[in-house]
Amino acid sequence: MDNEADVIPVRQASPLRCAPVVNPRITRSREALLNAARELLLQGGPDAITVDAVAARSGVAKSTLYRHWATRDELVVDLFDHIKPPMIELDPSLPVVDALRLFGRQLAATVGDPEWQCMTPALLLMKLHQNNFAEIETRMQEQQRAALDAVLQRGIDEGVLRADATSDTSFTLLIGPFIMASLLGVVTVDDAFADAVTDHFIEGHRARAVV
Amino acid sequence: MDNEADVIPVRQASPLRCAPVVNPRITRSREALLNAARELLLQGGPDAITVDAVAARSGVAKSTLYRHWATRDELVVDLFDHIKPPMIELDPSLPVVDALRLFGRQLAATVGDPEWQCMTPALLLMKLHQNNFAEIETRMQEQQRAALDAVLQRGIDEGVLRADATSDTSFTLLIGPFIMASLLGVVTVDDAFADAVTDHFIEGHRARAVV
DNA sequence: GATGAACGCTACGATACGGTATCGTTGTGT
DNA sequence: ACACAACGATACCGTATCGTAGCGTTCATC
């Protein structure tokens, strides 16, 4: 007698037993797959992330891949959520101008990374034509934005910066040159460039003497 | 006896008789195909440009498509070379500041166009992983750059701008905010935004009184 | 109106890819 | 040592896509 409870094929997005103690083999195969997918993305773009290629490169069987993610798209979403750049921390004890300069240099290092340069156009493109990626990219921004705004607000409070320094337009004025320099490659994104951009921003937003 | 001259199957990149007077049907089918490819690019990204889809949408037969381009990739290259934004002209009779403001507004209109917003990430991505697209994108830049530099140089000569206004870094400072605003969409790219960016650039590059 | 280039139609082949299914093997936790 | 979850290998199916081939049709030009 066929008991249906034995037959249901566990179709799901494969939670794979996220039990209190995880089987080490699970994380091993998962990270091997993600790492292979990342390498393929860097080398050949998003289209290079095929299930066969990921399985072959990672040394993990394709069947195991589908035990981690139900579809190939879920793997890609997971990948982009996994390799997004680390938050840039801002030291509140530093003077505002120095904190901004440090932020600029760290931002330059982030966007100057080839991984970022390759990931960003892919993310922008998928954000346009797929629905799963819009939130990933916005989350990435908002985190950076919040940390930056805190420092800028401190500069406003201390009378160093104008009151509009935290506006969207000002945010674009500061970050935009980094983005462009990295994506288009017209100029190398090094510390000197970072300082130039940051200083240009600060000068343009310096609080004038009372009128 | 098989005369080889009769057998060679015209395999080439299909020049299609670019005779003194072109057959109007050639340009008609060609532009119908390019237009369909453009629409597909806007709607679904580069991957949506399939030969079958282009043929179906344009109403032109697939065999005719291959009479214009030897491969699908050649069509895509031709497309990106065809829809690149028009040069922004700069009136030399205007005062430098006004000319720059006008340039900013025109640039805002260009990069604010959905077609540009969709084409650019695709172009950046293909530039990374294919060889045919690197030159297209650089040509696009250099043209704009030359026209802009002419105005900036005039500003330097007239004593309005600092001597480094035509440097790569300064170029990035002016254009970067436009690029970022358009690609990431944090702020709407309108005339007000353009004026803010342009004025910020001018203020940061204004020639100081002699020290 | 005759000629031939350009075109439309359609079927086909080859390949790549996403995803499924099966079954034997390994190794982890008890 | 034992049970079972996780894994590996492989074959397979359906489909999408690029590109080719053949042949009949239309239309611009002389």
Tab-separated table of C-alpha atoms (C1' of nucleotides) in Angstrom:
chain	number	residue	atom	x	y	z
A	1	MET	CA	0.000	0.000	0.000
A	2	ASP	CA	1.500	3.305	-1.125
A	3	ASN	CA	1.595	5.659	1.766
A	4	GLU	CA	1.589	9.121	0.249
A	5	ALA	CA	3.594	10.492	3.117
A	6	ASP	CA	6.508	8.435	1.906
A	7	VAL	CA	6.148	9.500	-1.693
A	8	ILE	CA	6.128	13.293	-1.510
A	9	PRO	CA	9.431	14.128	-3.143
A	10	VAL	CA	10.411	16.949	-0.808
A	11	ARG	CA	10.070	19.396	-3.698
A	12	GLN	CA	10.985	22.706	-2.174
A	13	ALA	CA	13.749	25.239	-2.498
A	14	SER	CA	15.906	22.558	-0.882
A	15	PRO	CA	16.421	23.812	2.667
A	16	LEU	CA	18.913	21.001	3.005
A	17	ARG	CA	18.609	20.550	6.736
A	18	CYS	CA	19.707	23.824	8.226
A	19	ALA	CA	19.734	21.983	11.515
A	20	PRO	CA	21.414	23.318	14.673
A	21	VAL	CA	24.644	21.728	13.573
A	22	VAL	CA	25.061	21.745	9.814
A	23	ASN	CA	26.656	18.923	7.943
A	24	PRO	CA	30.071	20.251	6.901
A	25	ARG	CA	29.666	18.664	3.498
A	26	ILE	CA	26.719	20.975	2.799
A	27	THR	CA	28.614	24.195	3.334
A	28	ARG	CA	31.615	22.785	1.515
A	29	SER	CA	29.718	21.986	-1.672
A	30	ARG	CA	27.715	25.194	-1.439
A	31	GLU	CA	30.742	27.420	-1.199
A	32	ALA	CA	32.583	25.504	-3.881
A	33	LEU	CA	29.639	26.113	-6.210
A	34	LEU	CA	29.324	29.791	-5.322
A	35	ASN	CA	33.026	30.290	-5.766
A	36	ALA	CA	33.004	28.661	-9.178
A	37	ALA	CA	30.029	30.795	-10.182
A	38	ARG	CA	31.892	33.903	-9.056
A	39	GLU	CA	34.931	33.002	-11.118
A	40	LEU	CA	32.793	32.351	-14.162
A	41	LEU	CA	31.076	35.699	-13.695
A	42	LEU	CA	34.371	37.536	-13.568
A	43	GLN	CA	35.751	35.732	-16.558
A	44	GLY	CA	32.812	35.596	-18.919
A	45	GLY	CA	29.969	37.672	-17.567
A	46	PRO	CA	26.578	36.581	-16.277
A	47	ASP	CA	25.852	34.425	-19.310
A	48	ALA	CA	28.859	32.301	-18.458
A	49	ILE	CA	27.140	31.142	-15.276
A	50	THR	CA	25.608	27.951	-16.643
A	51	VAL	CA	24.760	25.055	-14.390
A	52	ASP	CA	27.007	22.707	-16.304
A	53	ALA	CA	29.931	25.118	-16.182
A	54	VAL	CA	29.499	25.801	-12.475
A	55	ALA	CA	29.296	22.101	-11.713
A	56	ALA	CA	32.304	21.276	-13.860
A	57	ARG	CA	34.476	24.062	-12.505
A	58	SER	CA	33.596	23.434	-8.873
A	59	GLY	CA	33.996	19.683	-9.057
A	60	VAL	CA	30.533	19.345	-7.567
A	61	ALA	CA	27.906	17.291	-9.336
A	62	LYS	CA	25.051	19.060	-11.068
A	63	SER	CA	22.568	17.091	-9.016
A	64	THR	CA	24.094	18.532	-5.872
A	65	LEU	CA	23.738	22.017	-7.286
A	66	TYR	CA	20.026	21.470	-7.615
A	67	ARG	CA	19.925	20.262	-4.017
A	68	HIS	CA	21.063	23.753	-2.996
A	69	TRP	CA	19.048	25.917	-5.380
A	70	ALA	CA	15.807	25.050	-7.117
A	71	THR	CA	16.704	26.959	-10.275
A	72	ARG	CA	19.759	28.495	-11.847
A	73	ASP	CA	18.379	31.990	-11.258
A	74	GLU	CA	18.253	31.391	-7.519
A	75	LEU	CA	21.933	30.561	-7.606
A	76	VAL	CA	22.701	33.799	-9.440
A	77	VAL	CA	20.665	35.877	-7.000
A	78	ASP	CA	22.412	34.163	-4.118
A	79	LEU	CA	25.774	34.840	-5.733
A	80	PHE	CA	25.189	38.554	-6.170
A	81	ASP	CA	23.877	38.770	-2.654
A	82	HIS	CA	27.037	37.017	-1.517
A	83	ILE	CA	29.781	38.964	-3.231
A	84	LYS	CA	28.546	42.499	-2.691
A	85	PRO	CA	31.300	44.738	-1.360
A	86	PRO	CA	31.750	45.164	2.387
A	87	MET	CA	30.340	48.155	4.167
A	88	ILE	CA	32.730	51.058	4.541
A	89	GLU	CA	32.944	51.878	8.220
A	90	LEU	CA	33.398	55.469	9.281
A	91	ASP	CA	35.197	56.379	12.474
A	92	PRO	CA	33.117	58.943	14.418
A	93	SER	CA	36.155	60.036	16.385
A	94	LEU	CA	37.928	61.472	13.347
A	95	PRO	CA	37.476	65.080	12.279
A	96	VAL	CA	34.850	65.340	9.575
A	97	VAL	CA	37.224	66.275	6.795
A	98	ASP	CA	39.597	63.439	7.632
A	99	ALA	CA	36.716	60.981	7.911
A	100	LEU	CA	35.518	61.983	4.454
A	101	ARG	CA	38.985	61.629	2.968
A	102	LEU	CA	39.294	58.169	4.499
A	103	PHE	CA	35.873	57.271	3.156
A	104	GLY	CA	36.926	58.388	-0.308
A	105	ARG	CA	40.045	56.253	-0.241
A	106	GLN	CA	38.137	53.202	0.924
A	107	LEU	CA	35.482	53.792	-1.709
A	108	ALA	CA	38.202	54.059	-4.331
A	109	ALA	CA	39.605	50.727	-3.222
A	110	THR	CA	36.154	49.144	-3.386
A	111	VAL	CA	35.115	50.366	-6.810
A	112	GLY	CA	38.641	49.919	-8.152
A	113	ASP	CA	38.398	46.196	-7.546
A	114	PRO	CA	37.980	44.270	-10.823
A	115	GLU	CA	35.281	42.210	-9.183
A	116	TRP	CA	33.222	45.328	-8.546
A	117	GLN	CA	33.857	46.615	-12.054
A	118	CYS	CA	32.544	43.400	-13.488
A	119	MET	CA	29.678	42.896	-11.097
A	120	THR	CA	28.162	46.352	-11.370
A	121	PRO	CA	27.250	46.454	-15.061
A	122	ALA	CA	25.829	42.964	-14.731
A	123	LEU	CA	23.787	44.022	-11.738
A	124	LEU	CA	22.522	47.144	-13.477
A	125	LEU	CA	21.492	45.155	-16.504
A	126	MET	CA	19.685	42.490	-14.532
A	127	LYS	CA	18.012	45.164	-12.471
A	128	LEU	CA	16.523	46.538	-15.671
A	129	HIS	CA	15.136	43.322	-17.082
A	130	GLN	CA	14.553	41.079	-14.101
A	131	ASN	CA	12.660	41.643	-10.933
A	132	ASN	CA	14.811	39.802	-8.432
A	133	PHE	CA	17.752	42.144	-8.534
A	134	ALA	CA	16.266	45.554	-7.934
A	135	GLU	CA	16.326	45.159	-4.176
A	136	ILE	CA	19.866	43.830	-3.975
A	137	GLU	CA	21.262	46.910	-5.627
A	138	THR	CA	19.182	49.368	-3.626
A	139	ARG	CA	20.114	47.677	-0.339
A	140	MET	CA	23.765	48.002	-1.321
A	141	GLN	CA	23.314	51.733	-1.789
A	142	GLU	CA	21.230	52.480	1.248
A	143	GLN	CA	23.717	50.982	3.640
A	144	GLN	CA	26.587	53.037	2.271
A	145	ARG	CA	24.372	56.074	2.110
A	146	ALA	CA	23.349	55.878	5.749
A	147	ALA	CA	26.907	55.667	7.012
A	148	LEU	CA	27.988	58.531	4.806
A	149	ASP	CA	25.066	60.735	5.776
A	150	ALA	CA	25.977	60.366	9.431
A	151	VAL	CA	29.378	61.904	8.822
A	152	LEU	CA	28.011	64.609	6.563
A	153	GLN	CA	25.405	65.512	9.155
A	154	ARG	CA	28.161	65.848	11.703
A	155	GLY	CA	29.914	68.214	9.327
A	156	ILE	CA	26.761	70.271	9.023
A	157	ASP	CA	26.284	70.378	12.782
A	158	GLU	CA	29.866	71.471	13.294
A	159	GLY	CA	29.469	74.273	10.789
A	160	VAL	CA	31.940	72.827	8.331
A	161	LEU	CA	29.493	71.865	5.587
A	162	ARG	CA	26.443	73.502	4.108
A	163	ALA	CA	23.038	72.216	5.120
A	164	ASP	CA	22.387	70.596	1.726
A	165	ALA	CA	25.371	68.271	1.959
A	166	THR	CA	23.153	65.277	2.673
A	167	SER	CA	20.880	65.841	-0.307
A	168	ASP	CA	20.581	63.304	-3.101
A	169	THR	CA	22.278	65.664	-5.500
A	170	SER	CA	25.269	66.125	-3.187
A	171	PHE	CA	25.486	62.383	-2.706
A	172	THR	CA	25.710	62.043	-6.465
A	173	LEU	CA	28.344	64.754	-6.666
A	174	LEU	CA	30.572	62.846	-4.277
A	175	ILE	CA	30.033	59.260	-5.439
A	176	GLY	CA	29.465	59.839	-9.142
A	177	PRO	CA	33.090	60.508	-10.076
A	178	PHE	CA	34.140	57.263	-8.376
A	179	ILE	CA	31.491	55.264	-10.203
A	180	MET	CA	32.323	56.751	-13.570
A	181	ALA	CA	36.068	56.494	-13.180
A	182	SER	CA	35.771	52.853	-12.289
A	183	LEU	CA	33.221	51.852	-14.923
A	184	LEU	CA	34.606	53.799	-17.860
A	185	GLY	CA	38.235	53.692	-16.853
A	186	VAL	CA	39.138	57.153	-18.065
A	187	VAL	CA	41.345	57.660	-15.032
A	188	THR	CA	42.945	55.274	-12.548
A	189	VAL	CA	41.094	55.118	-9.256
A	190	ASP	CA	43.844	55.550	-6.687
A	191	ASP	CA	44.283	57.518	-3.489
A	192	ALA	CA	45.288	60.666	-5.341
A	193	PHE	CA	42.093	60.543	-7.361
A	194	ALA	CA	40.068	59.874	-4.230
A	195	ASP	CA	41.559	62.871	-2.446
A	196	ALA	CA	40.932	65.113	-5.430
A	197	VAL	CA	37.281	64.112	-5.616
A	198	THR	CA	36.732	64.382	-1.886
A	199	ASP	CA	38.424	67.761	-1.624
A	200	HIS	CA	36.450	69.032	-4.575
A	201	PHE	CA	33.273	67.947	-2.852
A	202	ILE	CA	34.228	69.485	0.479
A	203	GLU	CA	35.251	72.795	-1.090
A	204	GLY	CA	31.971	72.987	-2.956
A	205	HIS	CA	29.992	72.320	0.209
A	206	ARG	CA	31.953	74.318	2.713
A	207	ALA	CA	29.756	76.507	4.861
A	208	ARG	CA	30.292	80.127	3.908
A	209	ALA	CA	30.635	82.876	6.424
A	210	VAL	CA	27.241	84.199	7.478
A	211	VAL	CA	25.882	86.560	4.841
B	1	MET	CA	32.993	20.615	-65.999
B	2	ASP	CA	32.563	22.528	-62.818
B	3	ASN	CA	33.896	26.005	-63.220
B	4	GLU	CA	34.945	27.099	-59.782
B	5	ALA	CA	34.101	30.699	-60.537
B	6	ASP	CA	30.456	29.706	-60.688
B	7	VAL	CA	30.534	27.688	-57.519
B	8	ILE	CA	32.017	30.037	-54.945
B	9	PRO	CA	29.031	30.757	-52.761
B	10	VAL	CA	29.725	34.467	-52.243
B	11	ARG	CA	30.535	33.726	-48.581
B	12	GLN	CA	31.491	37.105	-47.253
B	13	ALA	CA	30.113	39.604	-44.828
B	14	SER	CA	27.426	40.142	-47.432
B	15	PRO	CA	28.314	43.474	-48.971
B	16	LEU	CA	24.947	43.324	-50.684
B	17	ARG	CA	25.798	45.445	-53.674
B	18	CYS	CA	26.707	48.808	-52.299
B	19	ALA	CA	26.514	50.060	-55.849
B	20	PRO	CA	26.396	53.737	-56.820
B	21	VAL	CA	22.634	53.711	-56.418
B	22	VAL	CA	21.475	51.392	-53.671
B	23	ASN	CA	18.425	49.294	-54.077
B	24	PRO	CA	15.846	50.905	-51.795
B	25	ARG	CA	14.734	47.480	-50.612
B	26	ILE	CA	18.172	46.909	-49.090
B	27	THR	CA	18.083	49.929	-46.850
B	28	ARG	CA	14.446	49.275	-46.032
B	29	SER	CA	15.045	45.750	-44.786
B	30	ARG	CA	18.264	46.749	-43.067
B	31	GLU	CA	16.701	49.541	-41.079
B	32	ALA	CA	13.651	47.470	-40.245
B	33	LEU	CA	15.962	44.822	-38.783
B	34	LEU	CA	18.077	47.322	-36.858
B	35	ASN	CA	14.980	48.999	-35.510
B	36	ALA	CA	13.513	45.720	-34.334
B	37	ALA	CA	16.810	44.821	-32.696
B	38	ARG	CA	16.828	48.162	-30.926
B	39	GLU	CA	13.325	47.642	-29.593
B	40	LEU	CA	14.234	44.179	-28.366
B	41	LEU	CA	17.317	45.546	-26.644
B	42	LEU	CA	15.288	48.167	-24.809
B	43	GLN	CA	12.623	45.720	-23.783
B	44	GLY	CA	14.598	42.659	-22.817
B	45	GLY	CA	18.290	43.435	-22.804
B	46	PRO	CA	21.023	42.150	-25.101
B	47	ASP	CA	19.987	38.520	-24.685
B	48	ALA	CA	16.627	39.351	-26.197
B	49	ILE	CA	18.316	40.141	-29.517
B	50	THR	CA	17.916	36.740	-31.139
B	51	VAL	CA	17.860	36.322	-34.865
B	52	ASP	CA	14.437	34.750	-34.807
B	53	ALA	CA	13.007	37.510	-32.623
B	54	VAL	CA	14.532	40.255	-34.754
B	55	ALA	CA	13.226	38.667	-37.918
B	56	ALA	CA	9.763	38.123	-36.485
B	57	ARG	CA	9.435	41.618	-35.039
B	58	SER	CA	10.753	43.368	-38.122
B	59	GLY	CA	8.665	41.393	-40.562
B	60	VAL	CA	11.858	40.621	-42.473
B	61	ALA	CA	12.820	37.052	-43.215
B	62	LYS	CA	15.672	35.487	-41.304
B	63	SER	CA	17.424	34.657	-44.544
B	64	THR	CA	17.444	38.336	-45.403
B	65	LEU	CA	18.997	39.114	-42.052
B	66	TYR	CA	21.890	36.832	-42.890
B	67	ARG	CA	22.236	38.599	-46.225
B	68	HIS	CA	23.056	41.773	-44.271
B	69	TRP	CA	25.232	40.353	-41.480
B	70	ALA	CA	27.242	37.162	-41.492
B	71	THR	CA	26.616	36.452	-37.829
B	72	ARG	CA	24.307	37.619	-35.094
B	73	ASP	CA	27.195	39.324	-33.310
B	74	GLU	CA	27.886	41.531	-36.303
B	75	LEU	CA	24.307	42.718	-36.147
B	76	VAL	CA	24.681	43.597	-32.472
B	77	VAL	CA	27.915	45.498	-33.074
B	78	ASP	CA	26.272	47.365	-35.920
B	79	LEU	CA	23.302	48.144	-33.709
B	80	PHE	CA	25.365	49.639	-30.899
B	81	ASP	CA	27.350	51.600	-33.431
B	82	HIS	CA	24.071	52.868	-34.868
B	83	ILE	CA	22.188	54.027	-31.785
B	84	LYS	CA	24.956	55.821	-29.966
B	85	PRO	CA	23.771	59.191	-28.758
B	86	PRO	CA	24.319	62.250	-30.949
B	87	MET	CA	27.219	64.546	-30.326
B	88	ILE	CA	26.485	67.497	-28.104
B	89	GLU	CA	27.414	70.622	-30.008
B	90	LEU	CA	28.840	73.588	-28.156
B	91	ASP	CA	28.302	77.118	-29.361
B	92	PRO	CA	31.664	78.972	-29.321
B	93	SER	CA	29.896	82.335	-29.305
B	94	LEU	CA	28.394	81.806	-25.861
B	95	PRO	CA	30.189	82.878	-22.678
B	96	VAL	CA	32.047	79.939	-21.184
B	97	VAL	CA	29.826	79.576	-18.143
B	98	ASP	CA	26.668	79.651	-20.236
B	99	ALA	CA	28.150	77.181	-22.697
B	100	LEU	CA	28.953	74.779	-19.872
B	101	ARG	CA	25.471	75.093	-18.411
B	102	LEU	CA	23.963	74.375	-21.801
B	103	PHE	CA	26.266	71.400	-22.190
B	104	GLY	CA	25.145	70.079	-18.813
B	105	ARG	CA	21.486	70.328	-19.735
B	106	GLN	CA	22.027	68.582	-23.029
B	107	LEU	CA	24.074	65.888	-21.351
B	108	ALA	CA	21.299	65.422	-18.811
B	109	ALA	CA	18.814	64.977	-21.620
B	110	THR	CA	21.070	62.434	-23.299
B	111	VAL	CA	21.820	60.250	-20.307
B	112	GLY	CA	18.279	60.648	-18.989
B	113	ASP	CA	16.951	58.913	-22.071
B	114	PRO	CA	15.780	55.364	-21.246
B	115	GLU	CA	17.543	54.163	-24.357
B	116	TRP	CA	20.860	55.389	-23.013
B	117	GLN	CA	20.177	53.957	-19.576
B	118	CYS	CA	19.574	50.567	-21.090
B	119	MET	CA	22.319	50.656	-23.664
B	120	THR	CA	25.122	51.700	-21.357
B	121	PRO	CA	25.218	48.774	-18.918
B	122	ALA	CA	24.947	46.417	-21.851
B	123	LEU	CA	27.810	48.173	-23.589
B	124	LEU	CA	29.968	48.140	-20.473
B	125	LEU	CA	29.362	44.453	-19.988
B	126	MET	CA	30.128	43.530	-23.561
B	127	LYS	CA	33.200	45.713	-23.458
B	128	LEU	CA	34.462	43.574	-20.612
B	129	HIS	CA	33.937	40.182	-22.169
B	130	GLN	CA	34.083	40.748	-25.898
B	131	ASN	CA	36.637	42.424	-28.053
B	132	ASN	CA	34.470	44.116	-30.618
B	133	PHE	CA	32.922	46.660	-28.308
B	134	ALA	CA	35.873	48.314	-26.650
B	135	GLU	CA	36.410	50.729	-29.489
B	136	ILE	CA	32.788	51.715	-29.858
B	137	GLU	CA	32.589	52.954	-26.315
B	138	THR	CA	35.908	54.769	-26.381
B	139	ARG	CA	35.000	56.530	-29.615
B	140	MET	CA	31.786	57.667	-27.969
B	141	GLN	CA	33.742	59.229	-25.160
B	142	GLU	CA	36.507	60.844	-27.144
B	143	GLN	CA	34.144	62.792	-29.346
B	144	GLN	CA	32.305	64.288	-26.423
B	145	ARG	CA	35.553	64.878	-24.634
B	146	ALA	CA	37.100	66.856	-27.460
B	147	ALA	CA	34.149	69.219	-27.763
B	148	LEU	CA	34.045	69.758	-24.033
B	149	ASP	CA	37.763	70.348	-23.742
B	150	ALA	CA	37.548	73.094	-26.322
B	151	VAL	CA	35.145	75.061	-24.151
B	152	LEU	CA	37.099	74.387	-20.988
B	153	GLN	CA	40.289	75.541	-22.672
B	154	ARG	CA	38.521	78.722	-23.637
B	155	GLY	CA	37.588	79.169	-19.992
B	156	ILE	CA	41.204	78.713	-18.988
B	157	ASP	CA	42.402	81.180	-21.590
B	158	GLU	CA	39.870	83.769	-20.465
B	159	GLY	CA	40.983	83.412	-16.870
B	160	VAL	CA	37.668	81.967	-15.701
B	161	LEU	CA	38.828	78.404	-14.966
B	162	ARG	CA	41.935	76.922	-13.424
B	163	ALA	CA	44.527	75.385	-15.693
B	164	ASP	CA	43.707	71.822	-14.617
B	165	ALA	CA	40.117	72.036	-15.795
B	166	THR	CA	40.851	69.880	-18.816
B	167	SER	CA	42.465	67.072	-16.836
B	168	ASP	CA	41.044	63.563	-16.746
B	169	THR	CA	40.118	63.968	-13.108
B	170	SER	CA	38.196	67.160	-13.770
B	171	PHE	CA	36.435	65.506	-16.680
B	172	THR	CA	35.326	62.801	-14.297
B	173	LEU	CA	34.201	65.337	-11.735
B	174	LEU	CA	31.892	66.953	-14.259
B	175	ILE	CA	30.519	63.897	-16.068
B	176	GLY	CA	30.529	61.370	-13.232
B	177	PRO	CA	27.492	62.713	-11.411
B	178	PHE	CA	25.465	62.555	-14.618
B	179	ILE	CA	26.510	58.974	-15.291
B	180	MET	CA	25.782	57.827	-11.774
B	181	ALA	CA	22.468	59.638	-11.465
B	182	SER	CA	21.279	58.111	-14.685
B	183	LEU	CA	22.514	54.562	-14.083
B	184	LEU	CA	21.583	54.210	-10.428
B	185	GLY	CA	18.547	56.468	-10.475
B	186	VAL	CA	19.065	57.972	-7.049
B	187	VAL	CA	18.015	61.355	-8.345
B	188	THR	CA	16.047	62.481	-11.386
B	189	VAL	CA	18.263	63.864	-14.112
B	190	ASP	CA	16.575	67.131	-15.025
B	191	ASP	CA	17.705	70.671	-15.771
B	192	ALA	CA	17.881	71.579	-12.093
B	193	PHE	CA	20.196	68.665	-11.433
B	194	ALA	CA	22.300	69.576	-14.447
B	195	ASP	CA	22.688	73.162	-13.297
B	196	ALA	CA	23.641	72.049	-9.798
B	197	VAL	CA	26.341	69.721	-11.099
B	198	THR	CA	27.676	72.241	-13.589
B	199	ASP	CA	27.774	75.072	-11.074
B	200	HIS	CA	29.472	72.828	-8.546
B	201	PHE	CA	32.120	72.016	-11.129
B	202	ILE	CA	32.621	75.626	-12.146
B	203	GLU	CA	32.907	76.847	-8.566
B	204	GLY	CA	35.481	74.185	-7.796
B	205	HIS	CA	37.546	75.144	-10.835
B	206	ARG	CA	37.205	78.887	-10.790
B	207	ALA	CA	40.522	80.662	-11.136
B	208	ARG	CA	41.393	82.313	-7.852
B	209	ALA	CA	42.781	85.809	-7.624
B	210	VAL	CA	46.541	85.842	-8.010
B	211	VAL	CA	48.211	84.766	-4.781
C	1	DG	C1'	8.281	43.556	-70.334
C	2	DA	C1'	12.412	40.944	-69.478
C	3	DT	C1'	16.158	40.129	-66.166
C	4	DG	C1'	18.133	39.315	-62.021
C	5	DA	C1'	18.961	40.961	-57.465
C	6	DA	C1'	16.686	41.080	-53.228
C	7	DC	C1'	13.342	38.944	-50.597
C	8	DG	C1'	9.960	35.491	-48.127
C	9	DC	C1'	9.121	30.989	-46.462
C	10	DT	C1'	10.191	26.931	-44.308
C	11	DA	C1'	12.417	22.995	-43.072
C	12	DC	C1'	16.495	21.317	-41.169
C	13	DG	C1'	20.888	20.346	-38.421
C	14	DA	C1'	23.845	21.170	-34.623
C	15	DT	C1'	24.622	22.632	-30.261
C	16	DA	C1'	23.947	24.472	-25.672
C	17	DC	C1'	21.340	24.901	-21.839
C	18	DG	C1'	17.934	24.128	-17.909
C	19	DG	C1'	16.088	20.719	-15.404
C	20	DT	C1'	14.755	15.696	-14.104
C	21	DA	C1'	15.522	10.974	-12.847
C	22	DT	C1'	18.045	6.973	-11.306
C	23	DC	C1'	21.243	4.559	-8.838
C	24	DG	C1'	25.414	3.551	-6.672
C	25	DT	C1'	28.890	5.697	-3.242
C	26	DT	C1'	30.720	8.379	0.575
C	27	DG	C1'	30.996	10.121	4.968
C	28	DT	C1'	28.745	12.213	9.103
C	29	DG	C1'	26.558	11.661	13.487
C	30	DT	C1'	24.968	8.517	16.908
D	1	DA	C1'	29.138	-0.304	13.568
D	2	DC	C1'	25.032	1.319	11.716
D	3	DA	C1'	21.586	4.325	9.380
D	4	DC	C1'	20.831	7.800	6.510
D	5	DA	C1'	21.737	12.209	4.673
D	6	DA	C1'	24.547	14.133	1.253
D	7	DC	C1'	27.016	13.394	-2.779
D	8	DG	C1'	28.747	11.754	-7.654
D	9	DA	C1'	27.962	10.086	-12.197
D	10	DT	C1'	25.334	9.702	-16.004
D	11	DA	C1'	21.706	9.430	-19.058
D	12	DC	C1'	17.893	11.729	-20.620
D	13	DC	C1'	14.121	15.202	-22.202
D	14	DG	C1'	12.415	19.579	-23.947
D	15	DT	C1'	13.530	23.752	-25.716
D	16	DA	C1'	15.953	27.809	-27.510
D	17	DT	C1'	19.135	29.501	-30.529
D	18	DC	C1'	22.494	30.037	-34.393
D	19	DG	C1'	23.207	29.186	-38.865
D	20	DT	C1'	22.306	26.718	-43.536
D	21	DA	C1'	19.826	25.225	-47.653
D	22	DG	C1'	16.522	25.248	-51.218
D	23	DC	C1'	13.064	27.238	-53.845
D	24	DG	C1'	9.442	30.147	-55.168
D	25	DT	C1'	8.106	35.309	-55.350
D	26	DT	C1'	8.471	40.317	-55.794
D	27	DC	C1'	10.166	44.357	-57.393
D	28	DA	C1'	13.631	47.782	-59.178
D	29	DT	C1'	16.011	48.746	-63.279
D	30	DC	C1'	17.184	48.771	-67.997
